[in-house]
């Protein structure tokens, strides 16, 4: 995805615009369990602008809650969140309806338990999150500098393998972010790798900001485990 320059982007969160040949698969599931596929026009940490040709159904559900949003980016782990329809803009000539959606946290207990279980069972390797915050940021930039460049030939099988390896190497941070923030972390990681070694100041600041969230979440989890508030996973006999 391409990131809109902040020189002209004044919104709270930077927006990303999917390439036509690199669209994520997105579907909305509503309270009545109706499921609709949409195309992403742009997406940010706070929400997305999407379009669908299932216009008549959308016109009946203005401002309803979206029980589940499923997003499957190309070559990345899927993520899920909930949402709310903010605005609808039907264009009958094109038989298309554009919808502005705000992301919200999932309230379904099954999804919440699944997310918590993943975070609590993450292996405790010695990584940037175990260092003081200032050292962590230096170590993160060093990891980006040394990561394989999977963007040179993004559609090759080798690039897919390299991308997955790099993403897994940052799982110590990504696994501790809320599910609705993981996609943004990987978007920013892609942008950082594409700009190295001369990182734009605002891009670097955005990447380090969201990385801090994952670092602090893991450090807090480790503290709770040391105090016995959370039991560490045990190996079966």
mmCIF file of C-alpha atoms in Angstrom:
data_model
loop_
_atom_site.group_PDB
_atom_site.id
_atom_site.type_symbol
_atom_site.label_atom_id
_atom_site.label_comp_id
_atom_site.label_asym_id
_atom_site.label_seq_id
_atom_site.Cartn_x
_atom_site.Cartn_y
_atom_site.Cartn_z
ATOM 1 C CA UNK A 1 0.000 0.000 0.000
ATOM 2 C CA UNK A 2 1.043 3.581 -0.565
ATOM 3 C CA UNK A 3 1.093 6.049 2.306
ATOM 4 C CA UNK A 4 -0.308 9.551 1.777
ATOM 5 C CA UNK A 5 2.229 12.269 2.615
ATOM 6 C CA UNK A 6 1.453 14.194 5.772
ATOM 7 C CA UNK A 7 2.087 17.430 3.883
ATOM 8 C CA UNK A 8 -1.418 17.058 2.535
ATOM 9 C CA UNK A 9 -2.817 14.538 5.027
ATOM 10 C CA UNK A 10 -4.256 16.312 8.055
ATOM 11 C CA UNK A 11 -6.315 13.536 9.543
ATOM 12 C CA UNK A 12 -5.593 11.988 12.928
ATOM 13 C CA UNK A 13 -4.164 8.810 11.385
ATOM 14 C CA UNK A 14 -2.225 8.424 8.109
ATOM 15 C CA UNK A 15 -4.193 6.737 5.333
ATOM 16 C CA UNK A 16 -2.973 3.920 3.096
ATOM 17 C CA UNK A 17 -4.183 3.312 -0.442
ATOM 18 C CA UNK A 18 -4.091 -0.327 -1.653
ATOM 19 C CA UNK A 19 -2.599 -1.070 -5.049
ATOM 20 C CA UNK A 20 -5.149 -2.418 -7.507
ATOM 21 C CA UNK A 21 -3.267 -5.701 -7.757
ATOM 22 C CA UNK A 22 -2.613 -5.939 -4.030
ATOM 23 C CA UNK A 23 -6.062 -5.503 -2.482
ATOM 24 C CA UNK A 24 -6.811 -7.000 0.927
ATOM 25 C CA UNK A 25 -9.861 -9.234 1.149
ATOM 26 C CA UNK A 26 -12.389 -7.525 3.406
ATOM 27 C CA UNK A 27 -15.836 -8.561 4.537
ATOM 28 C CA UNK A 28 -18.355 -7.112 6.983
ATOM 29 C CA UNK A 29 -20.589 -9.275 9.164
ATOM 30 C CA UNK A 30 -23.621 -7.487 10.640
ATOM 31 C CA UNK A 31 -25.848 -8.162 13.631
ATOM 32 C CA UNK A 32 -28.230 -10.206 11.454
ATOM 33 C CA UNK A 33 -25.210 -12.345 10.354
ATOM 34 C CA UNK A 34 -25.410 -10.969 6.812
ATOM 35 C CA UNK A 35 -21.915 -10.933 5.278
ATOM 36 C CA UNK A 36 -20.859 -8.496 2.554
ATOM 37 C CA UNK A 37 -17.545 -8.248 0.719
ATOM 38 C CA UNK A 38 -16.151 -4.764 0.125
ATOM 39 C CA UNK A 39 -13.207 -3.189 -1.675
ATOM 40 C CA UNK A 40 -10.895 -0.897 0.262
ATOM 41 C CA UNK A 41 -10.472 2.630 -1.111
ATOM 42 C CA UNK A 42 -8.214 3.735 1.742
ATOM 43 C CA UNK A 43 -7.562 2.495 5.257
ATOM 44 C CA UNK A 44 -6.057 3.939 8.438
ATOM 45 C CA UNK A 45 -5.639 2.926 12.024
ATOM 46 C CA UNK A 46 -8.983 4.530 12.847
ATOM 47 C CA UNK A 47 -11.112 3.127 10.035
ATOM 48 C CA UNK A 48 -11.551 2.770 6.293
ATOM 49 C CA UNK A 49 -13.367 4.000 3.245
ATOM 50 C CA UNK A 50 -14.746 1.057 1.302
ATOM 51 C CA UNK A 51 -17.070 0.421 -1.623
ATOM 52 C CA UNK A 52 -19.531 -2.292 -2.526
ATOM 53 C CA UNK A 53 -21.992 -3.033 -5.294
ATOM 54 C CA UNK A 54 -24.409 -4.544 -2.793
ATOM 55 C CA UNK A 55 -25.880 -1.075 -2.470
ATOM 56 C CA UNK A 56 -29.483 -1.858 -1.581
ATOM 57 C CA UNK A 57 -28.507 -3.826 1.501
ATOM 58 C CA UNK A 58 -26.194 -1.060 2.692
ATOM 59 C CA UNK A 59 -28.897 1.571 2.374
ATOM 60 C CA UNK A 60 -30.998 -0.422 4.838
ATOM 61 C CA UNK A 61 -28.326 -0.568 7.535
ATOM 62 C CA UNK A 62 -27.097 3.013 7.771
ATOM 63 C CA UNK A 63 -25.225 3.619 11.054
ATOM 64 C CA UNK A 64 -25.670 0.055 12.239
ATOM 65 C CA UNK A 65 -22.909 -1.681 14.115
ATOM 66 C CA UNK A 66 -20.664 -4.049 12.168
ATOM 67 C CA UNK A 67 -20.302 -7.072 14.401
ATOM 68 C CA UNK A 68 -17.108 -8.296 12.740
ATOM 69 C CA UNK A 69 -14.729 -6.936 10.111
ATOM 70 C CA UNK A 70 -12.451 -9.565 8.597
ATOM 71 C CA UNK A 71 -9.361 -8.238 6.801
ATOM 72 C CA UNK A 72 -6.927 -10.531 4.997
ATOM 73 C CA UNK A 73 -3.984 -8.539 3.599
ATOM 74 C CA UNK A 74 -1.872 -10.154 0.858
ATOM 75 C CA UNK A 75 0.981 -12.217 2.314
ATOM 76 C CA UNK A 76 0.103 -11.278 5.871
ATOM 77 C CA UNK A 77 -1.725 -12.759 8.838
ATOM 78 C CA UNK A 78 -5.456 -11.872 8.857
ATOM 79 C CA UNK A 79 -6.865 -9.624 11.555
ATOM 80 C CA UNK A 80 -10.307 -8.869 12.906
ATOM 81 C CA UNK A 81 -12.081 -6.009 14.606
ATOM 82 C CA UNK A 82 -15.576 -4.585 14.937
ATOM 83 C CA UNK A 83 -16.840 -1.351 13.418
ATOM 84 C CA UNK A 84 -19.540 1.240 12.933
ATOM 85 C CA UNK A 85 -20.929 2.655 9.703
ATOM 86 C CA UNK A 86 -20.485 6.426 9.828
ATOM 87 C CA UNK A 87 -21.511 7.598 6.349
ATOM 88 C CA UNK A 88 -22.943 6.138 3.169
ATOM 89 C CA UNK A 89 -22.661 7.655 -0.282
ATOM 90 C CA UNK A 90 -24.584 5.733 -2.964
ATOM 91 C CA UNK A 91 -23.846 6.391 -6.634
ATOM 92 C CA UNK A 92 -26.718 4.795 -8.492
ATOM 93 C CA UNK A 93 -25.202 5.417 -11.933
ATOM 94 C CA UNK A 94 -22.310 3.098 -11.032
ATOM 95 C CA UNK A 95 -24.450 0.843 -8.825
ATOM 96 C CA UNK A 96 -21.886 1.382 -6.091
ATOM 97 C CA UNK A 97 -22.152 2.467 -2.476
ATOM 98 C CA UNK A 98 -19.202 4.043 -0.648
ATOM 99 C CA UNK A 99 -19.123 3.646 3.121
ATOM 100 C CA UNK A 100 -16.990 5.277 5.812
ATOM 101 C CA UNK A 101 -16.330 2.888 8.681
ATOM 102 C CA UNK A 102 -14.870 3.488 12.123
ATOM 103 C CA UNK A 103 -12.956 0.597 13.699
ATOM 104 C CA UNK A 104 -13.973 -0.480 17.201
ATOM 105 C CA UNK A 105 -12.772 -3.219 19.510
ATOM 106 C CA UNK A 106 -14.321 -6.656 19.397
ATOM 107 C CA UNK A 107 -16.698 -7.432 22.235
ATOM 108 C CA UNK A 108 -17.158 -11.117 21.436
ATOM 109 C CA UNK A 109 -15.643 -13.102 24.319
ATOM 110 C CA UNK A 110 -14.341 -15.843 22.058
ATOM 111 C CA UNK A 111 -12.247 -13.400 20.050
ATOM 112 C CA UNK A 112 -11.040 -11.633 23.188
ATOM 113 C CA UNK A 113 -9.994 -14.906 24.818
ATOM 114 C CA UNK A 114 -8.196 -15.993 21.662
ATOM 115 C CA UNK A 115 -6.251 -12.729 21.541
ATOM 116 C CA UNK A 116 -5.333 -12.929 25.226
ATOM 117 C CA UNK A 117 -4.202 -16.531 24.929
ATOM 118 C CA UNK A 118 -1.903 -15.659 22.043
ATOM 119 C CA UNK A 119 -0.275 -12.831 23.971
ATOM 120 C CA UNK A 120 0.191 -14.848 27.148
ATOM 121 C CA UNK A 121 1.783 -17.827 25.415
ATOM 122 C CA UNK A 122 4.324 -15.836 23.388
ATOM 123 C CA UNK A 123 7.835 -17.263 23.930
ATOM 124 C CA UNK A 124 9.955 -15.007 26.135
ATOM 125 C CA UNK A 125 12.984 -14.508 23.878
ATOM 126 C CA UNK A 126 15.538 -11.804 24.576
ATOM 127 C CA UNK A 127 14.545 -9.025 22.172
ATOM 128 C CA UNK A 128 14.085 -5.278 21.993
ATOM 129 C CA UNK A 129 11.092 -5.432 24.334
ATOM 130 C CA UNK A 130 13.332 -6.639 27.164
ATOM 131 C CA UNK A 131 15.550 -3.548 26.897
ATOM 132 C CA UNK A 132 15.034 0.000 28.227
ATOM 133 C CA UNK A 133 12.783 1.929 25.842
ATOM 134 C CA UNK A 134 15.546 4.134 24.390
ATOM 135 C CA UNK A 135 17.754 1.099 23.665
ATOM 136 C CA UNK A 136 14.740 -0.711 22.232
ATOM 137 C CA UNK A 137 14.241 1.969 19.595
ATOM 138 C CA UNK A 138 17.887 1.810 18.532
ATOM 139 C CA UNK A 139 17.706 -1.980 18.353
ATOM 140 C CA UNK A 140 14.503 -1.815 16.282
ATOM 141 C CA UNK A 141 16.140 0.405 13.674
ATOM 142 C CA UNK A 142 19.117 -1.937 13.558
ATOM 143 C CA UNK A 143 16.759 -4.852 12.927
ATOM 144 C CA UNK A 144 15.129 -2.990 10.055
ATOM 145 C CA UNK A 145 18.529 -2.096 8.595
ATOM 146 C CA UNK A 146 19.572 -5.749 8.579
ATOM 147 C CA UNK A 147 16.224 -7.249 7.447
ATOM 148 C CA UNK A 148 15.933 -8.859 4.029
ATOM 149 C CA UNK A 149 14.375 -6.604 1.395
ATOM 150 C CA UNK A 150 11.265 -8.498 0.308
ATOM 151 C CA UNK A 151 9.986 -5.462 -1.607
ATOM 152 C CA UNK A 152 12.433 -5.660 -4.531
ATOM 153 C CA UNK A 153 10.356 -8.351 -6.265
ATOM 154 C CA UNK A 154 7.186 -8.317 -4.136
ATOM 155 C CA UNK A 155 5.203 -10.899 -6.123
ATOM 156 C CA UNK A 156 7.870 -13.614 -6.296
ATOM 157 C CA UNK A 157 7.758 -16.768 -4.187
ATOM 158 C CA UNK A 158 11.121 -15.884 -2.649
ATOM 159 C CA UNK A 159 9.828 -12.449 -1.618
ATOM 160 C CA UNK A 160 6.783 -14.053 0.033
ATOM 161 C CA UNK A 161 9.069 -16.297 2.085
ATOM 162 C CA UNK A 162 11.341 -13.404 3.045
ATOM 163 C CA UNK A 163 8.356 -11.235 4.007
ATOM 164 C CA UNK A 164 7.029 -13.941 6.313
ATOM 165 C CA UNK A 165 10.450 -14.400 7.927
ATOM 166 C CA UNK A 166 10.804 -10.664 8.557
ATOM 167 C CA UNK A 167 7.265 -10.398 9.951
ATOM 168 C CA UNK A 168 7.928 -13.316 12.290
ATOM 169 C CA UNK A 169 11.125 -11.640 13.490
ATOM 170 C CA UNK A 170 8.992 -8.714 14.698
ATOM 171 C CA UNK A 171 6.344 -10.901 16.341
ATOM 172 C CA UNK A 172 7.697 -9.935 19.772
ATOM 173 C CA UNK A 173 6.066 -6.559 19.141
ATOM 174 C CA UNK A 174 3.192 -7.309 16.747
ATOM 175 C CA UNK A 175 1.775 -10.126 18.899
ATOM 176 C CA UNK A 176 1.248 -7.686 21.755
ATOM 177 C CA UNK A 177 -0.616 -5.057 19.760
ATOM 178 C CA UNK A 178 -4.423 -4.974 19.629
ATOM 179 C CA UNK A 179 -5.658 -6.870 16.587
ATOM 180 C CA UNK A 180 -6.923 -3.665 15.003
ATOM 181 C CA UNK A 181 -3.382 -2.170 15.204
ATOM 182 C CA UNK A 182 -1.376 -5.084 13.820
ATOM 183 C CA UNK A 183 -2.050 -4.255 10.185
ATOM 184 C CA UNK A 184 -0.784 -0.694 10.718
ATOM 185 C CA UNK A 185 2.416 -1.986 12.306
ATOM 186 C CA UNK A 186 3.153 -4.133 9.236
ATOM 187 C CA UNK A 187 2.232 -1.297 6.861
ATOM 188 C CA UNK A 188 4.692 0.990 8.608
ATOM 189 C CA UNK A 189 7.321 -1.759 8.663
ATOM 190 C CA UNK A 190 6.982 -2.117 4.881
ATOM 191 C CA UNK A 191 7.383 1.643 4.490
ATOM 192 C CA UNK A 192 10.447 1.704 6.733
ATOM 193 C CA UNK A 193 12.145 -1.041 4.733
ATOM 194 C CA UNK A 194 11.335 0.666 1.434
ATOM 195 C CA UNK A 195 12.924 3.942 2.646
ATOM 196 C CA UNK A 196 16.005 2.632 4.425
ATOM 197 C CA UNK A 197 18.525 3.819 5.355
ATOM 198 C CA UNK A 198 17.133 7.381 5.102
ATOM 199 C CA UNK A 199 13.863 7.177 7.031
ATOM 200 C CA UNK A 200 11.467 10.142 6.703
ATOM 201 C CA UNK A 201 11.170 11.794 10.103
ATOM 202 C CA UNK A 202 7.371 11.443 10.377
ATOM 203 C CA UNK A 203 7.391 7.830 9.175
ATOM 204 C CA UNK A 204 10.061 6.929 11.715
ATOM 205 C CA UNK A 205 8.085 8.655 14.469
ATOM 206 C CA UNK A 206 4.879 6.767 13.547
ATOM 207 C CA UNK A 207 6.702 3.426 13.486
ATOM 208 C CA UNK A 208 8.420 3.956 16.831
ATOM 209 C CA UNK A 209 5.174 5.183 18.395
ATOM 210 C CA UNK A 210 3.213 2.046 17.558
ATOM 211 C CA UNK A 211 6.221 -0.134 18.409
ATOM 212 C CA UNK A 212 6.285 1.402 21.895
ATOM 213 C CA UNK A 213 2.725 0.198 22.432
ATOM 214 C CA UNK A 214 3.742 -3.387 21.732
ATOM 215 C CA UNK A 215 6.921 -3.058 23.808
ATOM 216 C CA UNK A 216 5.075 -1.667 26.825
ATOM 217 C CA UNK A 217 2.306 -4.280 26.542
ATOM 218 C CA UNK A 218 4.812 -7.122 26.577
ATOM 219 C CA UNK A 219 6.809 -5.610 29.427
ATOM 220 C CA UNK A 220 3.579 -5.249 31.424
ATOM 221 C CA UNK A 221 2.686 -8.863 30.695
ATOM 222 C CA UNK A 222 6.114 -9.994 31.872
ATOM 223 C CA UNK A 223 5.712 -8.017 35.094
ATOM 224 C CA UNK A 224 2.325 -9.615 35.772
ATOM 225 C CA UNK A 225 3.805 -13.062 35.167
ATOM 226 C CA UNK A 226 6.681 -12.385 37.578
ATOM 227 C CA UNK A 227 4.177 -11.309 40.237
ATOM 228 C CA UNK A 228 2.202 -14.500 39.694
ATOM 229 C CA UNK A 229 -0.850 -12.662 38.384
ATOM 230 C CA UNK A 230 -0.642 -14.662 35.157
ATOM 231 C CA UNK A 231 0.565 -18.234 35.027
ATOM 232 C CA UNK A 232 3.182 -18.965 32.415
ATOM 233 C CA UNK A 233 2.256 -21.754 29.998
ATOM 234 C CA UNK A 234 3.617 -25.127 31.073
ATOM 235 C CA UNK A 235 4.825 -27.919 28.831
ATOM 236 C CA UNK A 236 2.767 -31.133 28.890
ATOM 237 C CA UNK A 237 4.324 -34.132 30.612
#
